[in-house]
PDB file of C-alpha atoms in Angstrom:
ATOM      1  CA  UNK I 448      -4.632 -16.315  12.471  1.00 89.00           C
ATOM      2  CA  UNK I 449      -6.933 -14.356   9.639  1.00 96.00           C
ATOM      3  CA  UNK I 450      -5.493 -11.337  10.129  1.00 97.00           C
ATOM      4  CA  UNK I 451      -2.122 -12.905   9.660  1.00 97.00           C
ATOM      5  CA  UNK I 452      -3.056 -14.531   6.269  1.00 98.00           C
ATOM      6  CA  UNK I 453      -4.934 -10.900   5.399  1.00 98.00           C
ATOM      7  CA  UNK I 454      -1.855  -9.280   5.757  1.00 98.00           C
ATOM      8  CA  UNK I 455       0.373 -11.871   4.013  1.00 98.00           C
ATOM      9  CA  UNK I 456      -2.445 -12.352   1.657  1.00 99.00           C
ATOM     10  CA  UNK I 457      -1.529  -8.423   0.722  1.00 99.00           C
ATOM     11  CA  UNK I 458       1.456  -8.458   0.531  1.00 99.00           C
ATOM     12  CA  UNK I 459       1.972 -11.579  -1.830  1.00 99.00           C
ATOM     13  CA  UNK I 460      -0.416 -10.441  -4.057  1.00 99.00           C
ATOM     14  CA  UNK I 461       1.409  -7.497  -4.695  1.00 99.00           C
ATOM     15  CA  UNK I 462       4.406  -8.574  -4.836  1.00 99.00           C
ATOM     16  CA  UNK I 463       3.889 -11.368  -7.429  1.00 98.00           C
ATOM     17  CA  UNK I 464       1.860  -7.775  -9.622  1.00 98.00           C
ATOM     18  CA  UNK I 465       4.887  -5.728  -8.981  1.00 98.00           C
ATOM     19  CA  UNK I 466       7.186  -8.571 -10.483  1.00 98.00           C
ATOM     20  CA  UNK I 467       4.606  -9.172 -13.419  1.00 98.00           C
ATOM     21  CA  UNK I 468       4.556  -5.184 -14.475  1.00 97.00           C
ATOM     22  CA  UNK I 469       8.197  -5.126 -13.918  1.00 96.00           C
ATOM     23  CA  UNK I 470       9.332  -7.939 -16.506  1.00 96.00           C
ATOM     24  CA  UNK I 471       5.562  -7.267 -18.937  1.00 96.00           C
ATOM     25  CA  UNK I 472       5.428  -3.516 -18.908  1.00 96.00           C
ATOM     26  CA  UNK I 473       7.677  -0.751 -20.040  1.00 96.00           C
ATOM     27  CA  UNK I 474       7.638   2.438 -17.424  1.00 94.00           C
ATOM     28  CA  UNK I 475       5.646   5.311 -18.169  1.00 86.00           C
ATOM     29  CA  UNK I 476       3.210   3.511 -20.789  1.00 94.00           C
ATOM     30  CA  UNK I 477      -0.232   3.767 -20.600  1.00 94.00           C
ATOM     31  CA  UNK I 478      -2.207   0.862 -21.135  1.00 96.00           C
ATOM     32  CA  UNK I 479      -6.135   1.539 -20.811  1.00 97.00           C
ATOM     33  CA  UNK I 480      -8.263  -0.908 -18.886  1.00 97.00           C
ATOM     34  CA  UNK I 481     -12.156  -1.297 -18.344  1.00 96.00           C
ATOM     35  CA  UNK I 482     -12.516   1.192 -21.347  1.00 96.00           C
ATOM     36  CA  UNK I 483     -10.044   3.508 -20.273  1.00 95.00           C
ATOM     37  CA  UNK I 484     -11.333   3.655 -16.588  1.00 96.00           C
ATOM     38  CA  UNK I 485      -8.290   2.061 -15.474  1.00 96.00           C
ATOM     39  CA  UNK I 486      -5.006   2.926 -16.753  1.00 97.00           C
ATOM     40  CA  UNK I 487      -1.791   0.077 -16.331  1.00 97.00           C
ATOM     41  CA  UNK I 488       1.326   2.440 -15.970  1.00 96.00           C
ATOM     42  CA  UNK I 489       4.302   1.147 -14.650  1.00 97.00           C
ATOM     43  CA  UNK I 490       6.195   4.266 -12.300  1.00 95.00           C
ATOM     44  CA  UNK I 491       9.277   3.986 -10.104  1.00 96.00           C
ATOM     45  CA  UNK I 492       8.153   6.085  -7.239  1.00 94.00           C
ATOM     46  CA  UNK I 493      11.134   7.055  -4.846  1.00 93.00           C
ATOM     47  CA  UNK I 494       8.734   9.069  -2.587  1.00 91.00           C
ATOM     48  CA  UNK I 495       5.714   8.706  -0.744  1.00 88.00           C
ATOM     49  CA  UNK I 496       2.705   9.699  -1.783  1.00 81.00           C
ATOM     50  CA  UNK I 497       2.638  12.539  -5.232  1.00 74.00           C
ATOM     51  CA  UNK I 498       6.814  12.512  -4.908  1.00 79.00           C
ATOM     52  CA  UNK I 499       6.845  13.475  -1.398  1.00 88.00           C
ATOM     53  CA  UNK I 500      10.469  13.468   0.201  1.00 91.00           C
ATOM     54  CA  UNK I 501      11.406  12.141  -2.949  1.00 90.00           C
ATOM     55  CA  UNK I 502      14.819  14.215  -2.385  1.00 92.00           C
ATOM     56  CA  UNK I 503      14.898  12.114   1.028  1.00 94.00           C
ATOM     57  CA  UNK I 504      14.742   8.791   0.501  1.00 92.00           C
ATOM     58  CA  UNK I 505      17.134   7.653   3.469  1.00 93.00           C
ATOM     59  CA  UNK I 506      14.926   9.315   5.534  1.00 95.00           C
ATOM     60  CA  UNK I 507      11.238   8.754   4.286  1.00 95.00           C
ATOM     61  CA  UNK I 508      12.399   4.937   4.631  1.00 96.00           C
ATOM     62  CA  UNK I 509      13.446   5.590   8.657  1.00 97.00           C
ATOM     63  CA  UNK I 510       9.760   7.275   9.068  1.00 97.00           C
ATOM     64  CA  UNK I 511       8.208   4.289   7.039  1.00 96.00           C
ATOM     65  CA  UNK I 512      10.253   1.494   9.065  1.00 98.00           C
ATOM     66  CA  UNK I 513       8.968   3.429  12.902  1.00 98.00           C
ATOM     67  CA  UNK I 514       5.418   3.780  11.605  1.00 97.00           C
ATOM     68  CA  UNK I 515       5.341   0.159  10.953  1.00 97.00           C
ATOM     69  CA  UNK I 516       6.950  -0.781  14.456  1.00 98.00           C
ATOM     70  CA  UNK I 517       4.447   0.995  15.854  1.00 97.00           C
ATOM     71  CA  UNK I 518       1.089  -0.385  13.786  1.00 96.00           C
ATOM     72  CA  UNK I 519       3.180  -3.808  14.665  1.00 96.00           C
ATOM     73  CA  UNK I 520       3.426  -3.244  18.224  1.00 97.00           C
ATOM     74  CA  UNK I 521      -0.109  -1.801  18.423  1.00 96.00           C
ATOM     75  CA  UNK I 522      -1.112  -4.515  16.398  1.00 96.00           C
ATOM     76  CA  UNK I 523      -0.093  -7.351  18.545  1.00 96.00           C
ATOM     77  CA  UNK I 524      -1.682  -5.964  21.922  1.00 97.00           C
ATOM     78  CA  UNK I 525      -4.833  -5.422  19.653  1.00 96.00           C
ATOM     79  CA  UNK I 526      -4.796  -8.802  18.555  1.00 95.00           C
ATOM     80  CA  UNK I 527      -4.983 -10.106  22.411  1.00 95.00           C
ATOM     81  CA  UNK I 528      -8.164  -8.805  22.575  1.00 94.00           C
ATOM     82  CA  UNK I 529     -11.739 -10.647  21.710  1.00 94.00           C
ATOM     83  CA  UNK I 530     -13.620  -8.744  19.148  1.00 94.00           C
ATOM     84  CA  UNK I 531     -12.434  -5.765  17.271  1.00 96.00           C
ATOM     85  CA  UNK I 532     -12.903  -7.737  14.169  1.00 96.00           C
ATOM     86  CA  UNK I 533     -12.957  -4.293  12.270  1.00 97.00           C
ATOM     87  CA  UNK I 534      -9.984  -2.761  13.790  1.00 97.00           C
ATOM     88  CA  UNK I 535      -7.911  -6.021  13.427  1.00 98.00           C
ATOM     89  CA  UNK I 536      -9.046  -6.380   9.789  1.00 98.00           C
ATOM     90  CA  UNK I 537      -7.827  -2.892   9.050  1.00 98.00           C
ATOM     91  CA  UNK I 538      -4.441  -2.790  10.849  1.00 98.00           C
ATOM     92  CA  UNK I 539      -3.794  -6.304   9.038  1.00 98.00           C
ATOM     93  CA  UNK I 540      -4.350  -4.562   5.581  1.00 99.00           C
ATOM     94  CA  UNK I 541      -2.433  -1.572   6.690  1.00 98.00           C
ATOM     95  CA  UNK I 542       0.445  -4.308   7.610  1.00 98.00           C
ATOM     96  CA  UNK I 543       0.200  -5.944   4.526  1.00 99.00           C
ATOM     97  CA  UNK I 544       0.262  -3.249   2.362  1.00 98.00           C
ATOM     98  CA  UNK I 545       2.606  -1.206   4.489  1.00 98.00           C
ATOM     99  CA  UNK I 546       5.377  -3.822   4.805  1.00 98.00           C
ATOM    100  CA  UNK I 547       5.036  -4.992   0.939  1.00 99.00           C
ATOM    101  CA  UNK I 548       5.703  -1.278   0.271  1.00 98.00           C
ATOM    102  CA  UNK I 549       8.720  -1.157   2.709  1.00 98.00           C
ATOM    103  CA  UNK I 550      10.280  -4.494   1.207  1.00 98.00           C
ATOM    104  CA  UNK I 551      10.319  -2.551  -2.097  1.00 98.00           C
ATOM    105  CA  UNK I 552      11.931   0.473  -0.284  1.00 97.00           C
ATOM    106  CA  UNK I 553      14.604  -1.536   0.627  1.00 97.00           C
ATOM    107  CA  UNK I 554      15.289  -3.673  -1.928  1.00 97.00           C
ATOM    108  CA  UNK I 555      14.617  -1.660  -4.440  1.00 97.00           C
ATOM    109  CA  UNK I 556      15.393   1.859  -3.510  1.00 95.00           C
ATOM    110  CA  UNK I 557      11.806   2.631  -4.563  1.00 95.00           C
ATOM    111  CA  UNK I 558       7.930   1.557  -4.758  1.00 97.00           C
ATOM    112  CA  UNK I 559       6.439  -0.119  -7.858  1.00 97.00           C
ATOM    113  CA  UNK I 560       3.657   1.995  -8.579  1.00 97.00           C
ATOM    114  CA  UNK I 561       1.224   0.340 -11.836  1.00 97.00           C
ATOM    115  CA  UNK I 562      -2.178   1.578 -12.240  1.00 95.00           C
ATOM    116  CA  UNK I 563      -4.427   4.931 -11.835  1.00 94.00           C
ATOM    117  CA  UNK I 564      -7.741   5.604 -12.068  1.00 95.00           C
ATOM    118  CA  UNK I 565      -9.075   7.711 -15.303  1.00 94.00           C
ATOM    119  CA  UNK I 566     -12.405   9.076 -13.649  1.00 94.00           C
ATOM    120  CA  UNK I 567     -12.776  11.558 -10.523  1.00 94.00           C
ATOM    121  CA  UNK I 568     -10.832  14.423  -9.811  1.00 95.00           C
ATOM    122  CA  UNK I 569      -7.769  15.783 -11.497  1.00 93.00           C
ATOM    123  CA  UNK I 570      -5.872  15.733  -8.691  1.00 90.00           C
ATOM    124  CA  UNK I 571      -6.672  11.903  -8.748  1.00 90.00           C
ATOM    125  CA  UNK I 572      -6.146  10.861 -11.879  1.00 91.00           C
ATOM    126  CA  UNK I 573      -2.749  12.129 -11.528  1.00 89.00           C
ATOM    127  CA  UNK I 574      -1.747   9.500  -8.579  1.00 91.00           C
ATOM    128  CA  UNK I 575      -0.362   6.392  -9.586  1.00 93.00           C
ATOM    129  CA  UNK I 576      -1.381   3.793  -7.352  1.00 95.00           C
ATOM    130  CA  UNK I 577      -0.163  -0.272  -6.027  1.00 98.00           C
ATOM    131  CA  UNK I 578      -2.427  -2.471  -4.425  1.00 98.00           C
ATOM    132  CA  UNK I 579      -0.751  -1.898  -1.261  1.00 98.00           C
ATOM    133  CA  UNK I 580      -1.254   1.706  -1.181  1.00 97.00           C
ATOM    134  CA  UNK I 581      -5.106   0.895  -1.612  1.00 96.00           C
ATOM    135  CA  UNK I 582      -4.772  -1.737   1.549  1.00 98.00           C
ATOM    136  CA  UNK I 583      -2.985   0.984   3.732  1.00 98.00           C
ATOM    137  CA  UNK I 584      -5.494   3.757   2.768  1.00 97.00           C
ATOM    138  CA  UNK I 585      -8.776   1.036   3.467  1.00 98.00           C
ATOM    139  CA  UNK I 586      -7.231  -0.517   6.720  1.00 98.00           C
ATOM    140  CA  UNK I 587      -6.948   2.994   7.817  1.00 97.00           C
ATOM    141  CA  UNK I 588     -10.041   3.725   7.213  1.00 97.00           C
ATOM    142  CA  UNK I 589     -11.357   0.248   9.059  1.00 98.00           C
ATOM    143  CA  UNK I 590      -9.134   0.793  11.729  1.00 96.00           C
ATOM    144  CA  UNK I 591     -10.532   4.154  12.402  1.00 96.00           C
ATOM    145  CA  UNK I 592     -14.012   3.406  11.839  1.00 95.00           C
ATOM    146  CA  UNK I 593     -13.541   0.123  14.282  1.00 91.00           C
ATOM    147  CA  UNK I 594     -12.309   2.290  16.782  1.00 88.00           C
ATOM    148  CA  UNK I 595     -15.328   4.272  16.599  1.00 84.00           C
ATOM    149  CA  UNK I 596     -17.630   1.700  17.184  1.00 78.00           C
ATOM    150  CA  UNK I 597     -15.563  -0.378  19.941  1.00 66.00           C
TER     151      UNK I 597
END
């Protein structure tokens, strides 16, 4: 039952963000944060990750939809088992964040994208990030690492 709430926990938090930026904030406007650490952008990404398949947007949302069936079907034998609290947390965030991105996907034709970082690489600074893309990338991570150790 906590890894249900985690996951709806994700994806209700950012999709009440994505709402706020999209009535409060203009697109491509940079408003600094944390003394300029943080920078509020609102971006209308129609690809994955840095544009990718951006020209294939039918198709990146097939891939996204199957890679979700499978963390959900994967998730629900994992959930049968006792312990694996790592593991569980981490596929919960990866559903939450994963699905809130898909819902936007499909009803949107695109992901709400509205902050990047303004520290660490270039490369970095260039990505604009959701909360949900932060959730997939640490329940990976968990996931992994819980695998590891089980």
């Amino acid at each position: 039952m906590v890894y249900a709430i985690i996951a709806g926990g994700v994806f209700l938090s950012d999709l009440i963000l994505k709402r706020y930026m999209d009535k409060k904030y203009a697109r491509k406007v940079r408003h600094p944060r944390l003394g300029g650490r943080i920078v509020l952008e609102k971006y209308y990404n129609k690809g994955a990750a840095l544009n990718f398949m951006v020209k294939r947007p039918n198709l990146l949302r097939i891939i996204h939809t199957v890679i979700l069936v499978v963390v959900g079907v994967f998730s629900y034998f994992l959930m049968r088992l006792s312990g694996h609290a790592l593991e569980k947390t981490g596929v919960a965030l990866l559903l939450g964040g994963g699905l809130n991105n898909l819902y936007d996907r499909y009803t949107k034709g695109h992901v709400v994208d509205y902050f990047h970082l303004n520290f660490g690489p270039k490369w970095l600074r260039a990505i604009v990030f959701n909360i949900s893309d932060f959730c997939i990338f640490i329940g990976a991570l968990l996931a992994v690492a819980g695998s590891e150790v089980s």
